[in-house]
Amino acid sequence: MKKHRLPKMCPTRFVERHTTLERFVEQLPAVVEVLRHSETWTDPATSTKAGLLLNGLLKSEVMVGLFVLLKASCILLPPSRALQEKGADLVAAVQLLDRVLEELGRLRQDNAEFSRIFLEAEDAMMAAVGTKIRRPRVSKEKKNAHRASASTSTSATGESNDSPEEYFRVNLFAPALDHLLVDIKARFGEQQRKAMTLTNLVSSRVLNASWGDVQPAWRKYGHLVPVTERQAEAELVVWRGMCSRMPPEERPWTAIESLRRCPCDAFPATSRLLMILATLPVSTAEAERMFSKLDRTLSATRSTMTESRLEALVLMQAFRGELPAAAEVVNRLLKLPGKRCA
């Protein structure tokens, strides 16, 4: 087991949250040991808080939910990294999210995968307290309001005979993934779906696209295009034929590369729509980075700087690759009138 400090849960970046969750699962035995030791302290506030945290952590539903969350977090990690990249492309992001939705849907139906997750949770439970995962007790009043049981078999006392694994698969694993699928789809609502239809203009996808596939985006952005809808539809036919003559391995699959291959004089509508597609922000990561740089630059000790200086410092931080070398700056200053070498 690697020795790491437990980082705080980041309120904004999902990638950092995944790291926190992964570290917490790795250090789970140590966390349980520390909480047990803290229960013996003489400080009543500390010992009480440690006991509450320990009792909540060692519940079967919490332990299983922790490993289900870790599995879902691992699947969401690649698109989270891709959405935070500089210059992320909407086409690539949509394709990656489609694969993630497919994988989550497959995981939702894969009982064998949940069996492996449940076994990991049970091993962690055994290592922590030496007991197996158990089904929580449900009062008779809550049975009718509870989620449908995995089976209808009951014992002589009226309790369900479902195994703990089957119980948590139906009442925890499936609802968690259903909620996650609904939440991801809800983030791409009607307006987002209209904008995504612009991806049909990309060279690698236009061969199987018709004007009806692009029309929702035209209704949203058509007022920005200097041609009529009839002309734009005709352009699509010619653009599709032009792309069909490209070798399959040379057809661009990003908006920027397709825009470079599309002459704006011959295809004014198609090039303008591809330009809109290439400039659509995939996420708010770029804006959040600029705000973070602004917060670090405009500190308490720099509160009196002018706006032009603040803007210059932020741009220097955002575009470090464009900065000249230090020797070049020095040589330029030395060439100014009145400057002499020491």
Short mmCIF file of C-alpha atoms in Angstrom, two decimals:
data_model
loop_
_atom_site.label_atom_id
_atom_site.label_comp_id
_atom_site.label_asym_id
_atom_site.label_seq_id
_atom_site.Cartn_x
_atom_site.Cartn_y
_atom_site.Cartn_z
CA MET A 1 0.00 0.00 0.00
CA LYS A 2 1.40 3.37 -0.98
CA LYS A 3 1.71 6.02 1.68
CA HIS A 4 -0.06 9.22 0.68
CA ARG A 5 -1.72 12.02 2.52
CA LEU A 6 -5.46 12.15 2.07
CA PRO A 7 -6.20 15.23 -0.09
CA LYS A 8 -9.30 17.31 0.39
CA MET A 9 -12.28 16.82 -1.89
CA CYS A 10 -11.89 19.39 -4.67
CA PRO A 11 -15.14 21.39 -5.12
CA THR A 12 -14.65 22.01 -8.87
CA ARG A 13 -12.37 19.53 -10.68
CA PHE A 14 -13.65 15.98 -11.13
CA VAL A 15 -10.16 14.64 -11.87
CA GLU A 16 -9.00 15.73 -8.42
CA ARG A 17 -12.10 14.17 -6.86
CA HIS A 18 -11.24 10.85 -8.48
CA THR A 19 -7.73 11.04 -7.02
CA THR A 20 -9.17 11.78 -3.57
CA LEU A 21 -11.57 8.84 -3.79
CA GLU A 22 -8.86 6.48 -5.02
CA ARG A 23 -6.48 7.54 -2.25
CA PHE A 24 -9.23 7.11 0.35
CA VAL A 25 -9.96 3.54 -0.79
CA GLU A 26 -6.25 2.70 -0.78
CA GLN A 27 -5.83 4.07 2.74
CA LEU A 28 -9.12 2.65 4.08
CA PRO A 29 -7.49 0.28 6.64
CA ALA A 30 -5.32 3.12 7.94
CA VAL A 31 -8.33 5.45 8.13
CA VAL A 32 -10.29 2.90 10.17
CA GLU A 33 -7.33 2.38 12.49
CA VAL A 34 -6.90 6.13 13.06
CA LEU A 35 -10.62 6.58 13.80
CA ARG A 36 -10.55 3.71 16.29
CA HIS A 37 -7.56 5.26 18.01
CA SER A 38 -9.25 8.68 18.05
CA GLU A 39 -12.27 7.14 19.82
CA THR A 40 -10.06 6.50 22.86
CA TRP A 41 -9.01 10.14 23.24
CA THR A 42 -10.05 12.01 26.35
CA ASP A 43 -11.40 14.94 24.36
CA PRO A 44 -15.16 14.22 24.20
CA ALA A 45 -15.75 16.23 21.01
CA THR A 46 -12.99 14.45 19.09
CA SER A 47 -13.85 10.97 20.32
CA THR A 48 -17.55 11.45 19.59
CA LYS A 49 -16.90 12.72 16.09
CA ALA A 50 -14.48 9.84 15.40
CA GLY A 51 -17.05 7.31 16.60
CA LEU A 52 -19.76 8.76 14.36
CA LEU A 53 -17.46 8.75 11.34
CA LEU A 54 -16.37 5.17 12.03
CA ASN A 55 -19.92 3.88 12.47
CA GLY A 56 -21.03 5.57 9.26
CA LEU A 57 -18.03 4.32 7.28
CA LEU A 58 -18.40 0.68 8.33
CA LYS A 59 -22.02 0.36 7.22
CA SER A 60 -22.47 -2.23 4.48
CA GLU A 61 -24.34 0.15 2.16
CA VAL A 62 -21.59 2.79 2.56
CA MET A 63 -18.83 0.27 1.85
CA VAL A 64 -20.53 -1.09 -1.28
CA GLY A 65 -21.45 2.40 -2.45
CA LEU A 66 -17.84 3.49 -2.07
CA PHE A 67 -16.57 0.83 -4.48
CA VAL A 68 -19.46 1.38 -6.92
CA LEU A 69 -18.57 5.07 -6.96
CA LEU A 70 -14.91 4.25 -7.55
CA LYS A 71 -15.80 2.06 -10.54
CA ALA A 72 -18.01 4.76 -12.09
CA SER A 73 -15.34 7.38 -11.39
CA CYS A 74 -12.73 5.34 -13.28
CA ILE A 75 -15.02 5.22 -16.34
CA LEU A 76 -15.68 8.97 -16.19
CA LEU A 77 -12.00 9.84 -15.78
CA PRO A 78 -10.99 9.77 -19.51
CA PRO A 79 -13.76 12.17 -20.64
CA SER A 80 -13.07 14.41 -17.64
CA ARG A 81 -9.43 14.71 -18.69
CA ALA A 82 -10.38 15.26 -22.32
CA LEU A 83 -12.89 18.00 -21.48
CA GLN A 84 -10.24 19.88 -19.50
CA GLU A 85 -7.62 19.83 -22.25
CA LYS A 86 -6.63 23.06 -23.93
CA GLY A 87 -8.23 23.40 -27.35
CA ALA A 88 -10.54 20.42 -26.84
CA ASP A 89 -12.56 19.54 -29.94
CA LEU A 90 -16.36 19.17 -29.71
CA VAL A 91 -16.43 16.26 -32.17
CA ALA A 92 -13.89 14.27 -30.18
CA ALA A 93 -15.68 15.10 -26.92
CA VAL A 94 -19.04 13.94 -28.27
CA GLN A 95 -17.55 10.69 -29.55
CA LEU A 96 -15.86 10.03 -26.22
CA LEU A 97 -19.05 10.76 -24.27
CA ASP A 98 -20.98 8.38 -26.53
CA ARG A 99 -18.49 5.63 -25.70
CA VAL A 100 -18.79 6.41 -21.99
CA LEU A 101 -22.59 6.19 -22.14
CA GLU A 102 -22.30 2.85 -23.93
CA GLU A 103 -19.86 1.56 -21.30
CA LEU A 104 -22.07 2.70 -18.42
CA GLY A 105 -25.08 1.06 -20.07
CA ARG A 106 -23.12 -2.17 -20.50
CA LEU A 107 -21.96 -2.02 -16.89
CA ARG A 108 -25.56 -1.51 -15.79
CA GLN A 109 -26.49 -4.90 -17.26
CA ASP A 110 -23.29 -6.76 -16.32
CA ASN A 111 -23.99 -8.82 -13.20
CA ALA A 112 -20.51 -10.37 -13.30
CA GLU A 113 -18.89 -6.93 -13.05
CA PHE A 114 -20.95 -6.07 -10.00
CA SER A 115 -19.95 -9.41 -8.46
CA ARG A 116 -16.32 -8.31 -8.71
CA ILE A 117 -17.16 -4.92 -7.19
CA PHE A 118 -19.08 -6.58 -4.37
CA LEU A 119 -16.16 -8.94 -3.69
CA GLU A 120 -13.78 -5.98 -3.40
CA ALA A 121 -16.15 -4.26 -0.96
CA GLU A 122 -16.48 -7.45 1.08
CA ASP A 123 -12.70 -7.92 1.23
CA ALA A 124 -12.36 -4.33 2.45
CA MET A 125 -15.07 -4.94 5.05
CA MET A 126 -13.30 -8.10 6.25
CA ALA A 127 -9.99 -6.25 6.51
CA ALA A 128 -11.59 -3.39 8.46
CA VAL A 129 -13.88 -5.14 10.97
CA GLY A 130 -13.64 -8.85 10.16
CA THR A 131 -17.30 -9.19 9.07
CA LYS A 132 -19.00 -9.73 5.73
CA ILE A 133 -21.39 -7.39 3.93
CA ARG A 134 -24.91 -7.68 5.32
CA ARG A 135 -28.28 -6.53 4.10
CA PRO A 136 -29.68 -3.61 6.10
CA ARG A 137 -32.82 -4.22 8.11
CA VAL A 138 -35.95 -2.67 6.59
CA SER A 139 -39.02 -2.02 8.71
CA LYS A 140 -42.35 -3.40 7.60
CA GLU A 141 -43.72 0.11 7.09
CA LYS A 142 -40.97 0.90 4.56
CA LYS A 143 -41.15 -2.32 2.59
CA ASN A 144 -43.91 -1.11 0.28
CA ALA A 145 -42.12 2.19 -0.36
CA HIS A 146 -38.74 0.49 -0.84
CA ARG A 147 -37.33 -0.29 -4.28
CA ALA A 148 -38.58 -3.54 -5.82
CA SER A 149 -36.77 -6.52 -4.35
CA ALA A 150 -34.55 -8.71 -6.50
CA SER A 151 -36.76 -11.74 -5.94
CA THR A 152 -40.08 -12.54 -4.37
CA SER A 153 -38.95 -15.43 -2.17
CA THR A 154 -39.43 -14.82 1.56
CA SER A 155 -38.68 -16.69 4.74
CA ALA A 156 -41.11 -17.85 7.38
CA THR A 157 -40.73 -14.54 9.20
CA GLY A 158 -41.62 -12.57 6.09
CA GLU A 159 -38.05 -11.39 5.37
CA SER A 160 -36.68 -11.53 1.84
CA ASN A 161 -34.27 -14.37 1.05
CA ASP A 162 -32.23 -12.28 -1.39
CA SER A 163 -28.48 -12.52 -0.92
CA PRO A 164 -26.62 -9.32 0.11
CA GLU A 165 -25.03 -9.20 -3.35
CA GLU A 166 -28.40 -9.38 -5.12
CA TYR A 167 -29.92 -6.87 -2.72
CA PHE A 168 -27.22 -4.24 -3.30
CA ARG A 169 -27.18 -4.89 -7.04
CA VAL A 170 -30.88 -4.03 -7.31
CA ASN A 171 -31.14 -1.36 -4.63
CA LEU A 172 -27.77 0.44 -4.92
CA PHE A 173 -25.77 -0.46 -8.04
CA ALA A 174 -28.56 -0.16 -10.61
CA PRO A 175 -30.09 3.10 -9.21
CA ALA A 176 -26.64 4.72 -8.98
CA LEU A 177 -25.81 4.00 -12.63
CA ASP A 178 -29.33 5.00 -13.75
CA HIS A 179 -28.93 8.34 -12.00
CA LEU A 180 -25.50 8.81 -13.55
CA LEU A 181 -26.78 8.06 -17.07
CA VAL A 182 -29.71 10.44 -16.67
CA ASP A 183 -27.45 13.19 -15.31
CA ILE A 184 -24.96 12.92 -18.19
CA LYS A 185 -27.74 13.01 -20.77
CA ALA A 186 -29.39 15.96 -19.02
CA ARG A 187 -26.18 18.00 -19.31
CA PHE A 188 -26.57 17.82 -23.07
CA GLY A 189 -30.06 19.23 -23.45
CA GLU A 190 -31.97 20.37 -26.51
CA GLN A 191 -29.77 23.38 -27.27
CA GLN A 192 -26.60 21.31 -26.91
CA ARG A 193 -27.99 18.61 -29.19
CA LYS A 194 -28.78 21.21 -31.84
CA ALA A 195 -25.22 22.48 -31.74
CA MET A 196 -23.89 18.92 -31.90
CA THR A 197 -25.58 18.34 -35.25
CA LEU A 198 -22.82 20.53 -36.69
CA THR A 199 -20.52 17.53 -36.23
CA ASN A 200 -22.19 16.01 -39.31
CA LEU A 201 -20.24 18.51 -41.43
CA VAL A 202 -16.89 17.03 -40.42
CA SER A 203 -15.22 15.26 -43.33
CA SER A 204 -15.24 11.83 -41.70
CA ARG A 205 -18.98 12.01 -40.89
CA VAL A 206 -20.47 14.01 -43.74
CA LEU A 207 -20.57 10.97 -46.06
CA ASN A 208 -23.45 9.50 -44.05
CA ALA A 209 -25.19 12.81 -43.32
CA SER A 210 -28.08 14.53 -45.05
CA TRP A 211 -29.39 18.07 -44.80
CA GLY A 212 -31.97 16.89 -42.28
CA ASP A 213 -29.13 15.94 -39.93
CA VAL A 214 -27.66 19.45 -40.10
CA GLN A 215 -30.92 21.40 -40.23
CA PRO A 216 -31.35 21.78 -36.41
CA ALA A 217 -27.98 23.54 -36.27
CA TRP A 218 -28.92 25.70 -39.27
CA ARG A 219 -32.05 26.88 -37.47
CA LYS A 220 -29.88 27.86 -34.51
CA TYR A 221 -26.95 29.46 -36.35
CA GLY A 222 -28.37 30.18 -39.81
CA HIS A 223 -28.58 33.92 -39.16
CA LEU A 224 -24.76 33.98 -38.94
CA VAL A 225 -24.30 32.49 -42.42
CA PRO A 226 -24.30 34.86 -45.46
CA VAL A 227 -26.28 32.52 -47.75
CA THR A 228 -29.79 31.09 -47.93
CA GLU A 229 -30.81 27.67 -46.66
CA ARG A 230 -31.22 26.38 -50.23
CA GLN A 231 -27.66 27.38 -51.07
CA ALA A 232 -26.34 25.83 -47.85
CA GLU A 233 -28.12 22.55 -48.64
CA ALA A 234 -26.57 22.52 -52.12
CA GLU A 235 -23.15 23.19 -50.61
CA LEU A 236 -23.54 20.16 -48.38
CA VAL A 237 -24.07 17.91 -51.39
CA VAL A 238 -20.92 19.23 -53.10
CA TRP A 239 -18.91 19.13 -49.87
CA ARG A 240 -19.98 15.52 -49.33
CA GLY A 241 -18.85 14.61 -52.81
CA MET A 242 -15.53 16.37 -52.27
CA CYS A 243 -14.95 14.48 -49.03
CA SER A 244 -15.85 11.15 -50.66
CA ARG A 245 -12.89 11.56 -53.02
CA MET A 246 -10.46 11.83 -50.11
CA PRO A 247 -8.70 8.61 -49.05
CA PRO A 248 -10.32 7.27 -45.85
CA GLU A 249 -7.11 7.65 -43.85
CA GLU A 250 -6.81 11.33 -44.90
CA ARG A 251 -10.34 12.43 -44.02
CA PRO A 252 -10.19 14.82 -41.03
CA TRP A 253 -12.24 13.84 -38.00
CA THR A 254 -11.92 17.17 -36.14
CA ALA A 255 -13.63 20.46 -36.87
CA ILE A 256 -10.39 22.44 -37.16
CA GLU A 257 -8.84 20.07 -39.71
CA SER A 258 -12.08 19.96 -41.71
CA LEU A 259 -12.17 23.75 -41.72
CA ARG A 260 -8.65 23.85 -43.15
CA ARG A 261 -9.70 21.53 -45.98
CA CYS A 262 -12.88 23.53 -46.76
CA PRO A 263 -12.24 26.59 -49.03
CA CYS A 264 -14.31 29.49 -47.73
CA ASP A 265 -14.74 31.04 -51.18
CA ALA A 266 -16.35 27.92 -52.66
CA PHE A 267 -18.20 26.83 -49.50
CA PRO A 268 -19.11 30.00 -47.54
CA ALA A 269 -21.94 28.34 -45.57
CA THR A 270 -20.10 25.10 -44.80
CA SER A 271 -16.90 26.90 -43.77
CA ARG A 272 -18.84 29.32 -41.54
CA LEU A 273 -20.68 26.46 -39.81
CA LEU A 274 -17.41 24.54 -39.36
CA MET A 275 -15.88 27.69 -37.89
CA ILE A 276 -18.75 27.88 -35.39
CA LEU A 277 -18.23 24.21 -34.55
CA ALA A 278 -14.50 24.72 -34.04
CA THR A 279 -15.04 27.68 -31.71
CA LEU A 280 -17.83 26.19 -29.59
CA PRO A 281 -16.48 25.66 -26.06
CA VAL A 282 -16.57 22.00 -25.06
CA SER A 283 -16.42 22.89 -21.37
CA THR A 284 -15.76 25.83 -19.06
CA ALA A 285 -12.21 24.65 -18.28
CA GLU A 286 -10.52 27.41 -20.31
CA ALA A 287 -12.54 30.17 -18.64
CA GLU A 288 -11.96 28.66 -15.20
CA ARG A 289 -8.20 28.59 -15.85
CA MET A 290 -8.22 32.30 -16.71
CA PHE A 291 -10.19 33.13 -13.56
CA SER A 292 -7.72 31.09 -11.48
CA LYS A 293 -4.78 32.95 -13.02
CA LEU A 294 -6.53 36.25 -12.34
CA ASP A 295 -7.08 35.36 -8.68
CA ARG A 296 -3.43 34.41 -8.24
CA THR A 297 -2.19 37.56 -10.02
CA LEU A 298 -4.49 40.14 -8.41
CA SER A 299 -3.35 39.45 -4.85
CA ALA A 300 -3.60 41.76 -1.85
CA THR A 301 -0.09 43.07 -2.41
CA ARG A 302 -0.86 43.86 -6.06
CA SER A 303 -4.22 45.53 -5.56
CA THR A 304 -2.98 48.92 -6.80
CA MET A 305 -1.66 47.84 -10.21
CA THR A 306 -3.18 49.38 -13.31
CA GLU A 307 -5.59 47.45 -15.50
CA SER A 308 -3.16 47.34 -18.44
CA ARG A 309 -0.42 45.80 -16.26
CA LEU A 310 -2.86 43.25 -14.82
CA GLU A 311 -4.01 42.27 -18.30
CA ALA A 312 -0.39 41.90 -19.48
CA LEU A 313 0.55 39.69 -16.51
CA VAL A 314 -2.47 37.42 -17.00
CA LEU A 315 -1.75 37.04 -20.72
CA MET A 316 1.88 36.21 -19.93
CA GLN A 317 0.73 33.43 -17.62
CA ALA A 318 -1.84 32.10 -20.07
CA PHE A 319 0.49 32.04 -23.10
CA ARG A 320 3.86 31.12 -21.66
CA GLY A 321 4.82 29.34 -24.86
CA GLU A 322 4.66 32.61 -26.78
CA LEU A 323 7.03 34.46 -24.47
CA PRO A 324 10.50 35.34 -25.85
CA ALA A 325 13.65 34.03 -24.22
CA ALA A 326 15.16 36.04 -21.36
CA ALA A 327 18.32 36.75 -23.38
CA GLU A 328 16.24 38.18 -26.21
CA VAL A 329 14.45 40.54 -23.84
CA VAL A 330 17.73 41.71 -22.31
CA ASN A 331 19.29 42.34 -25.71
CA ARG A 332 16.27 44.34 -26.80
CA LEU A 333 16.41 46.51 -23.67
CA LEU A 334 20.11 47.13 -24.17
CA LYS A 335 19.46 48.47 -27.66
CA LEU A 336 17.05 51.14 -26.39
CA PRO A 337 18.35 54.74 -26.38
CA GLY A 338 20.13 55.70 -23.19
CA LYS A 339 20.86 52.09 -22.19
CA ARG A 340 24.47 51.07 -21.69
CA CYS A 341 26.06 47.78 -20.72
CA ALA A 342 27.31 47.73 -17.14
#
